Amino acid sequence: MARWSVWAVCFLLAASVWGQGNSEPTNSQENELQRLRERVAALEKLVQVLQAELAALKNNGAAPPLGTHPVAIKQQADEEKQKLEEELKRELEQQPISSTVSRPSSPPSYGAVVFGGGLWQALNPDTSVIANFRTAFRGKRPFASFAGSEFSEAELAFQAATDPFSRLDTFVAVGPDGAEVEEATLSVLDPTFLRLPRNLQIRLGLLRAPFGQLNNIHPPEQPFVDTPLVHRLWFGQEEISPEQIPTEGSFVGTGLSLNWMVPMGKHLTWLTVAPLNTHNSVFDADTGRPAWLFRLRHMHELSLTQSLNLGLNYAFGRNDLGKDTKLFGVDVTYRWRPLKEGLYRSLVWQTEAYWGWRGTDNGDVKPKGWFTMVEYQLSRTLFLGARYDFAQAPDKSFSGRGFSLAITLFPSEFGRYRLQWSRLKIGGRTVHEVWLQTTFSIGVHRPHPL
Amino acid sequence: MKRMLVWLIVALVALMLAIAPGAARKLRVVATTNDLKWAVEQIGGKNVEVVALMHPLQNPHTVQPRPSFIVQLNRADLLVRIGLDYEETWLPPLVEESRNPKIRRGGVGDVDASIGIPLLEIPQGRVTREQGEVHIFGNPHYWLDPENMKIIARNIANGLRRIDPANADEYERNLKRLERLMDDLLDETLKLAAPLRGEKFVAYHTTWSYLANRYGFRIIGYLEPKPGIPPSASHLADLIVRMRQEKVKVILKEPFYENRIPNMVAQRTGAKVVEICPTVGGEPDTETYPKLLRRILTKLVNAVQSEK
């Protein structure tokens, strides 16, 4: 029975194979074959087209018409490109061109170089290096003497939130004379955890003094190579003479700053109180008393494109003679940036004036100093600045006045080239200076707010 | 001196009392752009009061912070931002200066509208400044696609629910309605933009990638050689040759870019410069997102058809 079953199965299989091999193709199979043939033909055509496009792309051009020799096309394109390039170069050089480099959110000289970017890491501090190189030619006439690469410095910045309540900003200046901490500030971001009313901000550490508007900007980011005379004479090194005045001066000190922000409609007012230990030509903390600083700052929104910043400053403390010293200052800053053309045009005008009452054994000495400066954006990358300043030495032993013109080129957000001419008349002596400054930044530098 | 200090303290106390918080009020929402403002209004309805910080005609890279920005951020219950480093050059320091912990990164009132967006142009490999002002997380101009607007709206609804759970159901209903609106808008605009399929354009900046992706046209080159880098003669010459070969007839430009270079290229290629504002409210009759999208696509279709 089993044998019969095997034979039956074999027979059925053989019959099935024989039947398949001898059957004619059906209509549907024929149609399918035809469809596949057409599809293959279409794909062949597509491959040819793609090959032509690929060849054209390799030649930096579009797909050539079928039958055109790719080498001839490339030569033609190269010639056309060279001709165009020369023509465009000529046209671009005819007038200052607005570049497409993004400008900082605030004008570069006052809010300074804004080094934004999205590389802000979650846990690592924001780290940046700003390299600042300056070369000076100095004498009775410009180029009379070469002062050499008078100064170069790298500013290292490390900035991060320490926890939900505070942040740490540290700036270290590294120069030929070594490293110096310029500013190291712990800011209390959320004073409510100290059970203080909201809108208060507390800062501790080595601070840039809340006195005037320009003093808040780090020197590499200021609109001129040097700081105004009044800063150099009053807040620079302690020993000054008409022959030897520093290139920079910043009012810094160690201590505490308590700042209260008061929104007023669409305007803002800040009140700041800061007791600081500071050493400069005006105040000397070695006398055992800190300098107390008070600043009232009001920022007024004039329109969508204009704002006005007004400041009143007052400070008192002791000088190197151990006598009482007081300072009073006012500052005004006007900013304009149009809405649509904001990439290409802007204007900042800033003026600050200071008066001092310096106690001496022979009564009060009352020095004064002021500066006014303007910076206008000529194109997307080019800025023109002018400054006039006057200052008396804190002991009124001599005075100086100066006029400076600076042209600054920002080829990108991260590089800056500046040429500055200054005429200084200090203690009856006139000096011309020509400066070249290059400033480069790498890493992430947090933009200044306002 | 003592008298002066006393007066100072009295003035401080008076000011503190003057700004004491008032009675119950609507939720204060700050959006960085008008497009986000429109979306917040759709989801939040009568429960929210929304302001936008940026003017639609402003270049996002050159926003000049105004004091009112800080005032608005200081009072905000919710901050809705494009994210992806779009506002990175100006917004973070203002948020910090606003002294409002709610809207800080990761705060209860911080809404990053880009969460969940399928991003385009994410840089591959090592990113350096050599590549220009590259957006390291991907192209942030993602709102010009109705599908992405649905994701934006979902993020906003999540943010509103976080700070106002009592009205969560209403926000969900409004979200569903906006999603249906976007589906209808997509159907409508796909038909409207049909003539754009396969068309080739040149643009000033990488603003139009998501729009091109959705409606099937191509941006074959940019006036900027790299994002944020000035056009050089060599780059423009290359671009002009390519435009001639590929018969590109339209150059797209935002209102905040200059006209000179687009016009120079247009003169040499016979192309037409089409100025389009990518933001709600930047042009007449674009006060809502659907109107903006219709206007952009109509302008593009008209430009393409007039060149034919």
Tab-separated table of N, CA, C and O in Angstrom, chain A residues 61-62 80-81 84-85 87-89 91 95 97 99-103 105 107 114 116-120 164 167 189-190 197-199 201 259-261 263 265-268 270-271 301 304 335 337 339-340 343-344 413-414 446-447 450, chain B residues 12 15-16 55 57 59 61-68 70-71 74 85 88-90 92-93 96-99 104 129 133 136-137 204 224 228-231 233-234 236-238 240 244-246 255-258 260-261 264 268:
chain	number	residue	atom	x	y	z
A	61	GLY	N	28.962	72.918	-12.470
A	61	GLY	CA	27.945	73.570	-13.263
A	61	GLY	C	26.691	72.745	-13.297
A	61	GLY	O	26.567	71.737	-12.617
A	62	ALA	N	25.738	73.152	-14.083
A	62	ALA	CA	24.482	72.416	-14.173
A	62	ALA	C	24.599	71.329	-15.228
A	62	ALA	O	25.613	71.199	-15.910
A	80	GLU	N	33.762	82.487	-18.189
A	80	GLU	CA	32.640	83.344	-17.790
A	80	GLU	C	32.808	83.776	-16.332
A	80	GLU	O	32.639	84.929	-15.977
A	81	LYS	N	33.213	82.818	-15.485
A	81	LYS	CA	33.369	83.092	-14.052
A	81	LYS	C	34.477	84.102	-13.815
A	81	LYS	O	34.329	85.040	-13.038
A	84	LEU	N	33.389	87.545	-14.847
A	84	LEU	CA	32.428	88.063	-13.861
A	84	LEU	C	33.110	88.493	-12.569
A	84	LEU	O	32.808	89.536	-11.994
A	85	GLU	N	34.049	87.663	-12.131
A	85	GLU	CA	34.741	87.932	-10.864
A	85	GLU	C	35.452	89.274	-10.934
A	85	GLU	O	35.380	90.085	-10.009
A	87	GLU	N	34.785	91.761	-12.939
A	87	GLU	CA	33.768	92.811	-13.052
A	87	GLU	C	33.168	93.127	-11.672
A	87	GLU	O	33.042	94.282	-11.277
A	88	LEU	N	32.845	92.065	-10.924
A	88	LEU	CA	32.232	92.239	-9.593
A	88	LEU	C	33.207	92.888	-8.625
A	88	LEU	O	32.837	93.739	-7.828
A	89	LYS	N	34.487	92.488	-8.703
A	89	LYS	CA	35.501	93.073	-7.815
A	89	LYS	C	35.559	94.576	-8.014
A	89	LYS	O	35.588	95.344	-7.066
A	91	GLU	N	33.252	96.526	-9.190
A	91	GLU	CA	32.018	97.165	-8.710
A	91	GLU	C	31.947	97.200	-7.189
A	91	GLU	O	31.533	98.174	-6.580
A	95	GLN	N	32.335	101.469	-3.986
A	95	GLN	CA	31.774	102.130	-2.803
A	95	GLN	C	31.795	101.158	-1.641
A	95	GLN	O	31.833	99.955	-1.840
A	97	ILE	N	31.000	98.609	0.890
A	97	ILE	CA	29.943	97.609	0.775
A	97	ILE	C	29.488	97.153	2.146
A	97	ILE	O	30.280	97.061	3.063
A	99	SER	N	28.575	94.432	4.542
A	99	SER	CA	28.886	93.015	4.587
A	99	SER	C	27.704	92.270	5.171
A	99	SER	O	26.741	92.864	5.613
A	100	THR	N	27.802	91.004	5.196
A	100	THR	CA	26.710	90.215	5.769
A	100	THR	C	27.089	89.644	7.130
A	100	THR	O	26.462	88.740	7.615
A	101	VAL	N	28.130	90.209	7.712
A	101	VAL	CA	28.524	89.710	9.026
A	101	VAL	C	27.531	90.209	10.062
A	101	VAL	O	27.207	91.382	10.096
A	102	SER	N	27.051	89.304	10.870
A	102	SER	CA	26.076	89.704	11.877
A	102	SER	C	26.702	90.621	12.898
A	102	SER	O	27.808	90.374	13.364
A	103	ARG	N	25.987	91.667	13.195
A	103	ARG	CA	26.498	92.596	14.189
A	103	ARG	C	25.972	92.206	15.547
A	103	ARG	O	24.954	91.556	15.676
A	105	SER	N	24.206	92.483	19.180
A	105	SER	CA	22.883	92.985	19.482
A	105	SER	C	22.956	94.421	19.977
A	105	SER	O	22.081	95.222	19.742
A	107	PRO	N	25.468	98.008	20.116
A	107	PRO	CA	26.559	98.530	19.317
A	107	PRO	C	27.890	98.018	19.860
A	107	PRO	O	28.074	97.920	21.066
A	114	VAL	N	30.012	91.316	20.768
A	114	VAL	CA	29.143	90.312	21.370
A	114	VAL	C	29.498	88.974	20.757
A	114	VAL	O	29.397	88.777	19.568
A	116	GLY	N	28.275	85.785	20.669
A	116	GLY	CA	27.168	84.878	20.977
A	116	GLY	C	27.473	83.490	20.472
A	116	GLY	O	28.616	83.086	20.398
A	117	GLY	N	26.476	82.775	20.111
A	117	GLY	CA	26.678	81.432	19.613
A	117	GLY	C	25.978	80.447	20.494
A	117	GLY	O	25.583	80.753	21.609
A	118	GLY	N	25.828	79.281	19.976
A	118	GLY	CA	25.023	78.317	20.693
A	118	GLY	C	25.832	77.258	21.400
A	118	GLY	O	25.305	76.207	21.743
A	119	LEU	N	27.111	77.516	21.616
A	119	LEU	CA	27.957	76.481	22.187
A	119	LEU	C	27.908	76.465	23.705
A	119	LEU	O	28.778	75.904	24.342
A	120	TRP	N	26.927	77.136	24.286
A	120	TRP	CA	26.889	77.230	25.731
A	120	TRP	C	26.594	75.844	26.289
A	120	TRP	O	25.501	75.316	26.120
A	164	PRO	N	21.036	77.091	40.978
A	164	PRO	CA	19.871	77.878	40.538
A	164	PRO	C	19.843	79.307	41.098
A	164	PRO	O	19.035	80.116	40.657
A	167	ARG	N	25.519	82.913	39.929
A	167	ARG	CA	26.431	82.626	38.828
A	167	ARG	C	27.800	83.257	39.115
A	167	ARG	O	27.908	84.246	39.844
A	189	LEU	N	21.546	85.404	41.642
A	189	LEU	CA	20.532	85.551	40.601
A	189	LEU	C	19.124	85.625	41.180
A	189	LEU	O	18.255	86.275	40.643
A	190	ASP	N	18.910	84.899	42.243
A	190	ASP	CA	17.557	84.801	42.787
A	190	ASP	C	17.574	85.164	44.266
A	190	ASP	O	17.691	84.288	45.127
A	197	PRO	N	13.441	91.035	48.773
A	197	PRO	CA	12.430	91.295	47.730
A	197	PRO	C	12.995	91.026	46.336
A	197	PRO	O	14.207	91.105	46.133
A	198	ARG	N	12.063	90.725	45.426
A	198	ARG	CA	12.493	90.426	44.068
A	198	ARG	C	13.050	91.693	43.410
A	198	ARG	O	12.926	92.780	43.928
A	199	ASN	N	13.685	91.495	42.273
A	199	ASN	CA	14.296	92.576	41.498
A	199	ASN	C	15.561	93.122	42.149
A	199	ASN	O	16.088	94.136	41.730
A	201	GLN	N	19.537	92.476	43.057
A	201	GLN	CA	20.646	91.636	42.632
A	201	GLN	C	21.849	91.954	43.501
A	201	GLN	O	22.141	93.132	43.765
A	259	ASN	N	21.980	95.887	43.954
A	259	ASN	CA	21.341	96.607	42.853
A	259	ASN	C	19.858	96.284	42.824
A	259	ASN	O	19.463	95.126	42.896
A	260	TRP	N	19.054	97.318	42.740
A	260	TRP	CA	17.606	97.132	42.711
A	260	TRP	C	17.067	97.677	41.401
A	260	TRP	O	17.315	98.837	41.056
A	261	MET	N	16.347	96.839	40.682
A	261	MET	CA	15.793	97.249	39.393
A	261	MET	C	14.334	97.646	39.569
A	261	MET	O	13.561	96.889	40.165
A	263	PRO	N	11.136	98.605	37.345
A	263	PRO	CA	10.476	98.845	36.056
A	263	PRO	C	9.501	100.021	36.165
A	263	PRO	O	8.765	100.120	37.146
A	265	GLY	N	6.818	101.566	33.690
A	265	GLY	CA	6.193	101.524	32.368
A	265	GLY	C	7.082	100.720	31.456
A	265	GLY	O	7.455	99.601	31.777
A	266	LYS	N	7.469	101.327	30.334
A	266	LYS	CA	8.389	100.604	29.454
A	266	LYS	C	9.841	101.029	29.697
A	266	LYS	O	10.732	100.665	28.926
A	267	HIS	N	10.056	101.807	30.744
A	267	HIS	CA	11.408	102.267	31.053
A	267	HIS	C	11.931	101.533	32.290
A	267	HIS	O	11.188	100.872	33.001
A	268	LEU	N	13.220	101.708	32.542
A	268	LEU	CA	13.833	100.991	33.663
A	268	LEU	C	14.719	101.922	34.477
A	268	LEU	O	15.403	102.777	33.916
A	270	TRP	N	17.609	101.651	37.737
A	270	TRP	CA	18.384	100.805	38.634
A	270	TRP	C	18.991	101.686	39.736
A	270	TRP	O	19.474	102.783	39.454
A	271	LEU	N	18.949	101.191	40.930
A	271	LEU	CA	19.621	101.868	42.049
A	271	LEU	C	20.694	100.920	42.574
A	271	LEU	O	20.405	99.754	42.857
A	301	GLU	N	13.184	104.536	26.990
A	301	GLU	CA	12.950	104.087	25.614
A	301	GLU	C	12.288	105.223	24.847
A	301	GLU	O	11.120	105.527	25.083
A	304	LEU	N	11.112	102.790	19.056
A	304	LEU	CA	11.567	101.430	18.748
A	304	LEU	C	13.046	101.409	18.359
A	304	LEU	O	13.700	100.376	18.425
A	335	ARG	N	21.507	105.954	22.003
A	335	ARG	CA	21.715	104.905	21.000
A	335	ARG	C	20.624	104.958	19.941
A	335	ARG	O	19.456	105.155	20.271
A	337	ARG	N	19.481	102.728	16.378
A	337	ARG	CA	19.682	101.666	15.387
A	337	ARG	C	18.366	101.489	14.640
A	337	ARG	O	17.351	101.141	15.242
A	339	LEU	N	15.328	99.965	12.328
A	339	LEU	CA	14.791	98.610	12.362
A	339	LEU	C	15.246	97.782	11.158
A	339	LEU	O	15.903	96.765	11.310
A	340	LYS	N	14.888	98.265	9.965
A	340	LYS	CA	15.176	97.478	8.773
A	340	LYS	C	16.670	97.481	8.426
A	340	LYS	O	17.240	96.471	8.079
A	343	LEU	N	21.333	96.347	10.400
A	343	LEU	CA	22.567	95.616	10.145
A	343	LEU	C	23.656	96.546	9.618
A	343	LEU	O	24.838	96.227	9.685
A	344	TYR	N	23.242	97.679	9.088
A	344	TYR	CA	24.178	98.537	8.352
A	344	TYR	C	24.385	99.916	8.970
A	344	TYR	O	25.317	100.611	8.615
A	413	GLU	N	32.105	88.685	13.418
A	413	GLU	CA	31.770	88.990	14.811
A	413	GLU	C	32.944	88.741	15.743
A	413	GLU	O	32.960	89.199	16.869
A	414	PHE	N	33.921	87.987	15.276
A	414	PHE	CA	34.957	87.491	16.171
A	414	PHE	C	36.331	88.097	15.923
A	414	PHE	O	37.306	87.704	16.545
A	446	ARG	N	29.817	85.783	26.692
A	446	ARG	CA	28.412	86.187	26.852
A	446	ARG	C	28.231	87.652	26.481
A	446	ARG	O	29.021	88.492	26.888
A	447	PRO	N	27.194	87.954	25.723
A	447	PRO	CA	26.958	89.344	25.383
A	447	PRO	C	26.605	90.188	26.597
A	447	PRO	O	26.059	89.669	27.576
A	450	LEU	N	22.715	95.504	28.469
A	450	LEU	CA	22.304	96.825	27.948
A	450	LEU	C	23.384	97.852	28.236
A	450	LEU	O	23.921	97.863	29.313
B	12	LEU	N	13.350	104.525	48.523
B	12	LEU	CA	13.387	103.114	48.156
B	12	LEU	C	12.116	102.388	48.589
B	12	LEU	O	11.507	101.638	47.830
B	15	LEU	N	9.121	103.378	46.501
B	15	LEU	CA	9.159	102.727	45.187
B	15	LEU	C	8.747	101.260	45.279
B	15	LEU	O	8.026	100.746	44.436
B	16	MET	N	9.203	100.584	46.331
B	16	MET	CA	8.856	99.174	46.520
B	16	MET	C	7.343	99.002	46.682
B	16	MET	O	6.748	98.095	46.110
B	55	HIS	N	10.719	93.071	16.412
B	55	HIS	CA	9.900	93.670	15.362
B	55	HIS	C	10.041	92.784	14.128
B	55	HIS	O	11.132	92.287	13.847
B	57	LEU	N	10.359	93.363	11.122
B	57	LEU	CA	11.304	93.810	10.093
B	57	LEU	C	12.748	93.805	10.583
B	57	LEU	O	13.651	94.241	9.880
B	59	ASN	N	16.321	92.200	11.754
B	59	ASN	CA	17.157	91.018	11.583
B	59	ASN	C	17.375	90.393	12.962
B	59	ASN	O	17.777	91.081	13.893
B	61	HIS	N	19.651	88.797	14.135
B	61	HIS	CA	21.027	88.886	14.628
B	61	HIS	C	21.367	90.274	15.154
B	61	HIS	O	22.387	90.452	15.806
B	62	THR	N	20.555	91.277	14.827
B	62	THR	CA	20.922	92.637	15.242
B	62	THR	C	19.835	93.269	16.096
B	62	THR	O	19.607	94.466	16.019
B	63	VAL	N	19.186	92.482	16.874
B	63	VAL	CA	18.145	93.035	17.745
B	63	VAL	C	18.814	93.915	18.792
B	63	VAL	O	19.708	93.467	19.500
B	64	GLN	N	18.409	95.171	18.822
B	64	GLN	CA	18.954	96.079	19.834
B	64	GLN	C	18.062	96.007	21.066
B	64	GLN	O	16.912	96.435	21.028
B	65	PRO	N	18.566	95.445	22.152
B	65	PRO	CA	17.719	95.316	23.341
B	65	PRO	C	17.256	96.681	23.837
B	65	PRO	O	18.035	97.623	23.891
B	66	ARG	N	15.987	96.753	24.152
B	66	ARG	CA	15.415	97.999	24.677
B	66	ARG	C	15.012	97.765	26.132
B	66	ARG	O	14.771	96.631	26.544
B	67	PRO	N	14.906	98.845	26.923
B	67	PRO	CA	14.536	98.657	28.331
B	67	PRO	C	13.207	97.936	28.490
B	67	PRO	O	13.032	97.149	29.428
B	68	SER	N	12.278	98.168	27.550
B	68	SER	CA	10.962	97.529	27.680
B	68	SER	C	11.060	96.011	27.565
B	68	SER	O	10.215	95.289	28.080
B	70	ILE	N	13.279	94.161	29.011
B	70	ILE	CA	13.557	93.668	30.377
B	70	ILE	C	12.305	93.809	31.237
B	70	ILE	O	11.981	92.921	32.028
B	71	VAL	N	11.592	94.916	31.065
B	71	VAL	CA	10.354	95.114	31.839
B	71	VAL	C	9.384	93.971	31.546
B	71	VAL	O	8.804	93.365	32.458
B	74	ASN	N	10.624	90.700	32.927
B	74	ASN	CA	10.535	90.723	34.392
B	74	ASN	C	9.144	90.325	34.875
B	74	ASN	O	8.984	89.663	35.896
B	85	ASP	N	19.532	78.390	19.314
B	85	ASP	CA	20.466	79.531	19.274
B	85	ASP	C	20.008	80.677	18.348
B	85	ASP	O	20.782	81.546	18.011
B	88	GLU	N	20.206	83.636	20.540
B	88	GLU	CA	21.302	83.490	21.498
B	88	GLU	C	22.136	84.758	21.677
B	88	GLU	O	22.720	84.968	22.745
B	89	THR	N	22.199	85.624	20.660
B	89	THR	CA	23.071	86.797	20.786
B	89	THR	C	22.472	87.888	21.663
B	89	THR	O	23.167	88.823	22.018
B	90	TRP	N	21.202	87.806	21.992
B	90	TRP	CA	20.642	88.910	22.774
B	90	TRP	C	19.724	88.480	23.910
B	90	TRP	O	19.609	89.180	24.909
B	92	PRO	N	19.616	85.599	26.204
B	92	PRO	CA	20.039	85.099	27.520
B	92	PRO	C	20.448	86.180	28.526
B	92	PRO	O	20.009	86.134	29.686
B	93	PRO	N	21.250	87.196	28.124
B	93	PRO	CA	21.582	88.208	29.135
B	93	PRO	C	20.375	89.023	29.592
B	93	PRO	O	20.324	89.485	30.736
B	96	GLU	N	18.504	87.026	32.144
B	96	GLU	CA	19.215	87.098	33.425
B	96	GLU	C	18.979	88.444	34.108
B	96	GLU	O	18.700	88.513	35.304
B	97	GLU	N	19.066	89.507	33.306
B	97	GLU	CA	18.895	90.852	33.872
B	97	GLU	C	17.450	91.070	34.337
B	97	GLU	O	17.192	91.878	35.221
B	98	SER	N	16.498	90.318	33.758
B	98	SER	CA	15.090	90.504	34.130
B	98	SER	C	14.801	90.035	35.558
B	98	SER	O	13.795	90.381	36.149
B	99	ARG	N	15.702	89.195	36.090
B	99	ARG	CA	15.590	88.717	37.483
B	99	ARG	C	14.287	87.954	37.702
B	99	ARG	O	13.639	88.094	38.738
B	104	ARG	N	13.893	81.453	33.276
B	104	ARG	CA	15.250	81.031	32.957
B	104	ARG	C	15.218	79.654	32.314
B	104	ARG	O	14.262	78.903	32.480
B	129	ARG	N	34.209	78.007	13.750
B	129	ARG	CA	33.828	79.321	13.227
B	129	ARG	C	34.238	79.494	11.768
B	129	ARG	O	33.800	80.430	11.108
B	133	GLU	N	28.752	81.741	10.586
B	133	GLU	CA	27.881	81.759	11.760
B	133	GLU	C	26.908	80.592	11.679
B	133	GLU	O	25.704	80.759	11.480
B	136	ILE	N	24.547	75.572	15.188
B	136	ILE	CA	25.088	74.248	15.490
B	136	ILE	C	24.013	73.197	15.739
B	136	ILE	O	24.274	72.013	15.650
B	137	PHE	N	22.801	73.613	16.060
B	137	PHE	CA	21.751	72.618	16.336
B	137	PHE	C	20.890	72.332	15.105
B	137	PHE	O	20.029	71.460	15.126
B	204	TYR	N	19.163	84.966	-0.128
B	204	TYR	CA	20.238	85.688	0.559
B	204	TYR	C	20.743	84.857	1.733
B	204	TYR	O	21.942	84.692	1.935
B	224	GLU	N	25.134	84.688	0.484
B	224	GLU	CA	26.195	84.535	1.480
B	224	GLU	C	26.956	83.239	1.178
B	224	GLU	O	26.324	82.186	1.034
B	228	GLY	N	26.209	84.248	7.349
B	228	GLY	CA	26.756	85.428	8.021
B	228	GLY	C	28.075	85.919	7.494
B	228	GLY	O	28.703	86.779	8.109
B	229	ILE	N	28.545	85.406	6.367
B	229	ILE	CA	29.837	85.837	5.818
B	229	ILE	C	29.575	86.661	4.558
B	229	ILE	O	28.746	86.304	3.734
B	230	PRO	N	30.299	87.801	4.406
B	230	PRO	CA	30.007	88.702	3.277
B	230	PRO	C	30.213	88.037	1.923
B	230	PRO	O	31.156	87.275	1.755
B	231	PRO	N	29.333	88.353	0.976
B	231	PRO	CA	29.516	87.799	-0.371
B	231	PRO	C	30.786	88.357	-1.002
B	231	PRO	O	30.981	89.573	-1.017
B	233	ALA	N	33.433	88.624	-4.430
B	233	ALA	CA	33.275	88.654	-5.886
B	233	ALA	C	33.371	87.242	-6.447
B	233	ALA	O	32.605	86.852	-7.332
B	234	SER	N	34.300	86.471	-5.916
B	234	SER	CA	34.499	85.105	-6.425
B	234	SER	C	33.248	84.243	-6.199
B	234	SER	O	32.803	83.525	-7.100
B	236	LEU	N	30.166	85.302	-5.753
B	236	LEU	CA	29.049	85.788	-6.574
B	236	LEU	C	29.214	85.357	-8.030
B	236	LEU	O	28.243	85.002	-8.693
B	237	ALA	N	30.468	85.390	-8.502
B	237	ALA	CA	30.703	84.974	-9.892
B	237	ALA	C	30.307	83.507	-10.079
B	237	ALA	O	29.652	83.140	-11.055
B	238	ASP	N	30.703	82.676	-9.128
B	238	ASP	CA	30.313	81.254	-9.169
B	238	ASP	C	28.804	81.096	-9.213
B	238	ASP	O	28.252	80.314	-9.987
B	240	ILE	N	26.526	83.298	-10.074
B	240	ILE	CA	25.905	83.816	-11.301
B	240	ILE	C	26.005	82.786	-12.422
B	240	ILE	O	25.036	82.517	-13.135
B	244	ARG	N	22.857	81.021	-14.236
B	244	ARG	CA	22.633	81.045	-15.698
B	244	ARG	C	22.449	79.636	-16.232
B	244	ARG	O	21.578	79.378	-17.052
B	245	GLN	N	23.307	78.732	-15.736
B	245	GLN	CA	23.222	77.352	-16.233
B	245	GLN	C	21.916	76.683	-15.824
B	245	GLN	O	21.316	75.950	-16.581
B	246	GLU	N	21.499	76.969	-14.610
B	246	GLU	CA	20.292	76.295	-14.102
B	246	GLU	C	19.024	77.112	-14.345
B	246	GLU	O	17.952	76.753	-13.899
B	255	PRO	N	13.469	91.643	4.031
B	255	PRO	CA	13.506	93.114	3.982
B	255	PRO	C	14.709	93.720	4.712
B	255	PRO	O	15.112	94.840	4.414
B	256	PHE	N	15.280	92.979	5.686
B	256	PHE	CA	16.371	93.585	6.465
B	256	PHE	C	17.740	93.395	5.830
B	256	PHE	O	18.743	93.780	6.417
B	257	TYR	N	17.805	92.789	4.645
B	257	TYR	CA	19.082	92.736	3.918
B	257	TYR	C	19.099	93.825	2.854
B	257	TYR	O	18.075	94.203	2.316
B	258	GLU	N	20.331	94.265	2.558
B	258	GLU	CA	20.480	95.351	1.580
B	258	GLU	C	20.071	94.872	0.184
B	258	GLU	O	20.010	93.670	-0.074
B	260	ARG	N	21.626	96.019	-2.752
B	260	ARG	CA	22.634	96.230	-3.781
B	260	ARG	C	23.141	94.918	-4.385
B	260	ARG	O	23.173	94.756	-5.608
B	261	ILE	N	23.535	94.007	-3.515
B	261	ILE	CA	24.113	92.762	-4.031
B	261	ILE	C	23.058	91.903	-4.748
B	261	ILE	O	23.317	91.430	-5.856
B	264	MET	N	22.722	93.427	-8.098
B	264	MET	CA	23.897	93.176	-8.949
B	264	MET	C	23.783	91.800	-9.608
B	264	MET	O	24.039	91.643	-10.799
B	268	ARG	N	22.805	90.558	-13.800
B	268	ARG	CA	23.656	89.690	-14.607
B	268	ARG	C	23.019	88.347	-14.947
B	268	ARG	O	23.590	87.565	-15.682
